[in-house]
């Protein structure tokens, strides 16, 4: 039940800021959890999930960072990987980690 509530609150908070591709990646992370994305979300993974070109994937990921949905993992550079900033519910809302 907490998972469903967390997902609902996430989309209430960010849904209107996402383009048509971004919810596909977010839904996949919610479905698989952090363990399913061990090592983070890379541009190539995003491309595969959303079926978009590399430049679009990079732009989408940058947009998600800008609105606080994902955060870059240490290491950066051309191989920057990201993780969802908000996944597990704390209380009745989503809290940034």
PDB file of C-alpha atoms in Angstrom:
ATOM      1  CA  UNK A   1       0.000   0.000   0.000  1.00  0.00           C
ATOM      2  CA  UNK A   2       2.859   2.418   0.790  1.00  0.00           C
ATOM      3  CA  UNK A   3       4.285   1.800  -2.695  1.00  0.00           C
ATOM      4  CA  UNK A   4       1.000   2.711  -4.415  1.00  0.00           C
ATOM      5  CA  UNK A   5       0.644   5.795  -2.243  1.00  0.00           C
ATOM      6  CA  UNK A   6       4.231   6.846  -2.952  1.00  0.00           C
ATOM      7  CA  UNK A   7       3.777   6.425  -6.688  1.00  0.00           C
ATOM      8  CA  UNK A   8       0.505   8.369  -6.640  1.00  0.00           C
ATOM      9  CA  UNK A   9       2.013  11.213  -4.646  1.00  0.00           C
ATOM     10  CA  UNK A  10       5.040  11.278  -6.945  1.00  0.00           C
ATOM     11  CA  UNK A  11       2.854  11.756 -10.012  1.00  0.00           C
ATOM     12  CA  UNK A  12       0.753  14.360  -8.199  1.00  0.00           C
ATOM     13  CA  UNK A  13       3.917  16.315  -7.418  1.00  0.00           C
ATOM     14  CA  UNK A  14       5.797  15.899 -10.705  1.00  0.00           C
ATOM     15  CA  UNK A  15       3.330  14.558 -13.292  1.00  0.00           C
ATOM     16  CA  UNK A  16       2.623  17.868 -15.000  1.00  0.00           C
ATOM     17  CA  UNK A  17       6.367  18.570 -15.325  1.00  0.00           C
ATOM     18  CA  UNK A  18       7.195  15.343 -17.174  1.00  0.00           C
ATOM     19  CA  UNK A  19       7.159  14.898 -20.933  1.00  0.00           C
ATOM     20  CA  UNK A  20       5.644  11.809 -22.570  1.00  0.00           C
ATOM     21  CA  UNK A  21       8.875   9.740 -22.297  1.00  0.00           C
ATOM     22  CA  UNK A  22       9.943  10.473 -18.728  1.00  0.00           C
ATOM     23  CA  UNK A  23       7.070   8.652 -16.959  1.00  0.00           C
ATOM     24  CA  UNK A  24       8.103   5.418 -18.725  1.00  0.00           C
ATOM     25  CA  UNK A  25      11.498   5.493 -17.051  1.00  0.00           C
ATOM     26  CA  UNK A  26      10.098   6.563 -13.682  1.00  0.00           C
ATOM     27  CA  UNK A  27       7.464   3.801 -13.788  1.00  0.00           C
ATOM     28  CA  UNK A  28      10.165   1.258 -14.571  1.00  0.00           C
ATOM     29  CA  UNK A  29      12.227   2.383 -11.578  1.00  0.00           C
ATOM     30  CA  UNK A  30       9.147   2.202  -9.346  1.00  0.00           C
ATOM     31  CA  UNK A  31       8.375  -1.296 -10.678  1.00  0.00           C
ATOM     32  CA  UNK A  32      11.913  -2.676 -10.316  1.00  0.00           C
ATOM     33  CA  UNK A  33      13.036  -0.648  -7.317  1.00  0.00           C
ATOM     34  CA  UNK A  34      16.550   0.560  -6.682  1.00  0.00           C
ATOM     35  CA  UNK A  35      17.865  -2.999  -6.884  1.00  0.00           C
ATOM     36  CA  UNK A  36      16.680  -3.262 -10.498  1.00  0.00           C
ATOM     37  CA  UNK A  37      18.733  -0.218 -11.364  1.00  0.00           C
ATOM     38  CA  UNK A  38      21.862  -1.024  -9.420  1.00  0.00           C
ATOM     39  CA  UNK A  39      24.589   1.229 -10.728  1.00  0.00           C
ATOM     40  CA  UNK A  40      22.044   3.869 -11.641  1.00  0.00           C
ATOM     41  CA  UNK A  41      20.204   5.002 -14.724  1.00  0.00           C
ATOM     42  CA  UNK A  42      22.567   5.682 -17.617  1.00  0.00           C
ATOM     43  CA  UNK A  43      21.717   7.484 -20.840  1.00  0.00           C
ATOM     44  CA  UNK A  44      21.841   4.149 -22.716  1.00  0.00           C
ATOM     45  CA  UNK A  45      19.336   2.587 -20.286  1.00  0.00           C
ATOM     46  CA  UNK A  46      17.071   5.594 -20.673  1.00  0.00           C
ATOM     47  CA  UNK A  47      17.310   5.308 -24.474  1.00  0.00           C
ATOM     48  CA  UNK A  48      16.372   1.620 -24.333  1.00  0.00           C
ATOM     49  CA  UNK A  49      13.395   2.178 -22.028  1.00  0.00           C
ATOM     50  CA  UNK A  50      11.995   5.208 -23.846  1.00  0.00           C
ATOM     51  CA  UNK A  51      13.073   4.340 -27.413  1.00  0.00           C
ATOM     52  CA  UNK A  52      14.531   7.793 -28.008  1.00  0.00           C
ATOM     53  CA  UNK A  53      17.816   9.017 -29.544  1.00  0.00           C
ATOM     54  CA  UNK A  54      20.885   9.769 -27.424  1.00  0.00           C
ATOM     55  CA  UNK A  55      20.552  13.564 -27.505  1.00  0.00           C
ATOM     56  CA  UNK A  56      16.902  13.379 -26.467  1.00  0.00           C
ATOM     57  CA  UNK A  57      17.792  11.007 -23.625  1.00  0.00           C
ATOM     58  CA  UNK A  58      20.510  13.373 -22.390  1.00  0.00           C
ATOM     59  CA  UNK A  59      18.136  16.339 -22.533  1.00  0.00           C
ATOM     60  CA  UNK A  60      15.377  14.414 -20.724  1.00  0.00           C
ATOM     61  CA  UNK A  61      17.771  13.324 -17.980  1.00  0.00           C
ATOM     62  CA  UNK A  62      19.038  16.903 -17.568  1.00  0.00           C
ATOM     63  CA  UNK A  63      15.441  18.098 -17.254  1.00  0.00           C
ATOM     64  CA  UNK A  64      14.745  15.451 -14.594  1.00  0.00           C
ATOM     65  CA  UNK A  65      17.803  16.619 -12.626  1.00  0.00           C
ATOM     66  CA  UNK A  66      16.654  20.238 -12.903  1.00  0.00           C
ATOM     67  CA  UNK A  67      13.235  19.502 -11.382  1.00  0.00           C
ATOM     68  CA  UNK A  68      14.699  17.261  -8.673  1.00  0.00           C
ATOM     69  CA  UNK A  69      13.357  13.888  -9.822  1.00  0.00           C
ATOM     70  CA  UNK A  70      16.791  12.294 -10.275  1.00  0.00           C
ATOM     71  CA  UNK A  71      20.233  13.029  -8.886  1.00  0.00           C
ATOM     72  CA  UNK A  72      23.602  12.323 -10.520  1.00  0.00           C
ATOM     73  CA  UNK A  73      25.713   9.652  -8.873  1.00  0.00           C
ATOM     74  CA  UNK A  74      29.398  10.340  -8.133  1.00  0.00           C
ATOM     75  CA  UNK A  75      31.715   9.719 -11.057  1.00  0.00           C
ATOM     76  CA  UNK A  76      30.076  11.931 -13.663  1.00  0.00           C
ATOM     77  CA  UNK A  77      31.565  12.774 -17.001  1.00  0.00           C
ATOM     78  CA  UNK A  78      30.339  11.104 -20.175  1.00  0.00           C
ATOM     79  CA  UNK A  79      29.205   8.092 -18.161  1.00  0.00           C
ATOM     80  CA  UNK A  80      27.059   9.953 -15.656  1.00  0.00           C
ATOM     81  CA  UNK A  81      24.528   7.719 -13.956  1.00  0.00           C
ATOM     82  CA  UNK A  82      21.502   8.847 -12.007  1.00  0.00           C
ATOM     83  CA  UNK A  83      19.133   7.564  -9.359  1.00  0.00           C
ATOM     84  CA  UNK A  84      15.625   8.570  -8.463  1.00  0.00           C
ATOM     85  CA  UNK A  85      15.801  11.213  -5.747  1.00  0.00           C
ATOM     86  CA  UNK A  86      12.421  10.164  -4.368  1.00  0.00           C
ATOM     87  CA  UNK A  87      11.380   6.529  -4.215  1.00  0.00           C
ATOM     88  CA  UNK A  88      10.383   5.268  -0.794  1.00  0.00           C
ATOM     89  CA  UNK A  89       7.583   6.929   1.134  1.00  0.00           C
ATOM     90  CA  UNK A  90       8.324   8.557   4.466  1.00  0.00           C
ATOM     91  CA  UNK A  91       5.185   9.221   6.438  1.00  0.00           C
ATOM     92  CA  UNK A  92       2.496  10.081   3.935  1.00  0.00           C
ATOM     93  CA  UNK A  93       4.585  11.922   1.356  1.00  0.00           C
ATOM     94  CA  UNK A  94       7.694  11.404  -0.676  1.00  0.00           C
ATOM     95  CA  UNK A  95      10.875  12.692   0.837  1.00  0.00           C
ATOM     96  CA  UNK A  96      14.053  13.502  -1.034  1.00  0.00           C
ATOM     97  CA  UNK A  97      16.966  11.339  -0.054  1.00  0.00           C
TER      98      UNK A  97
END
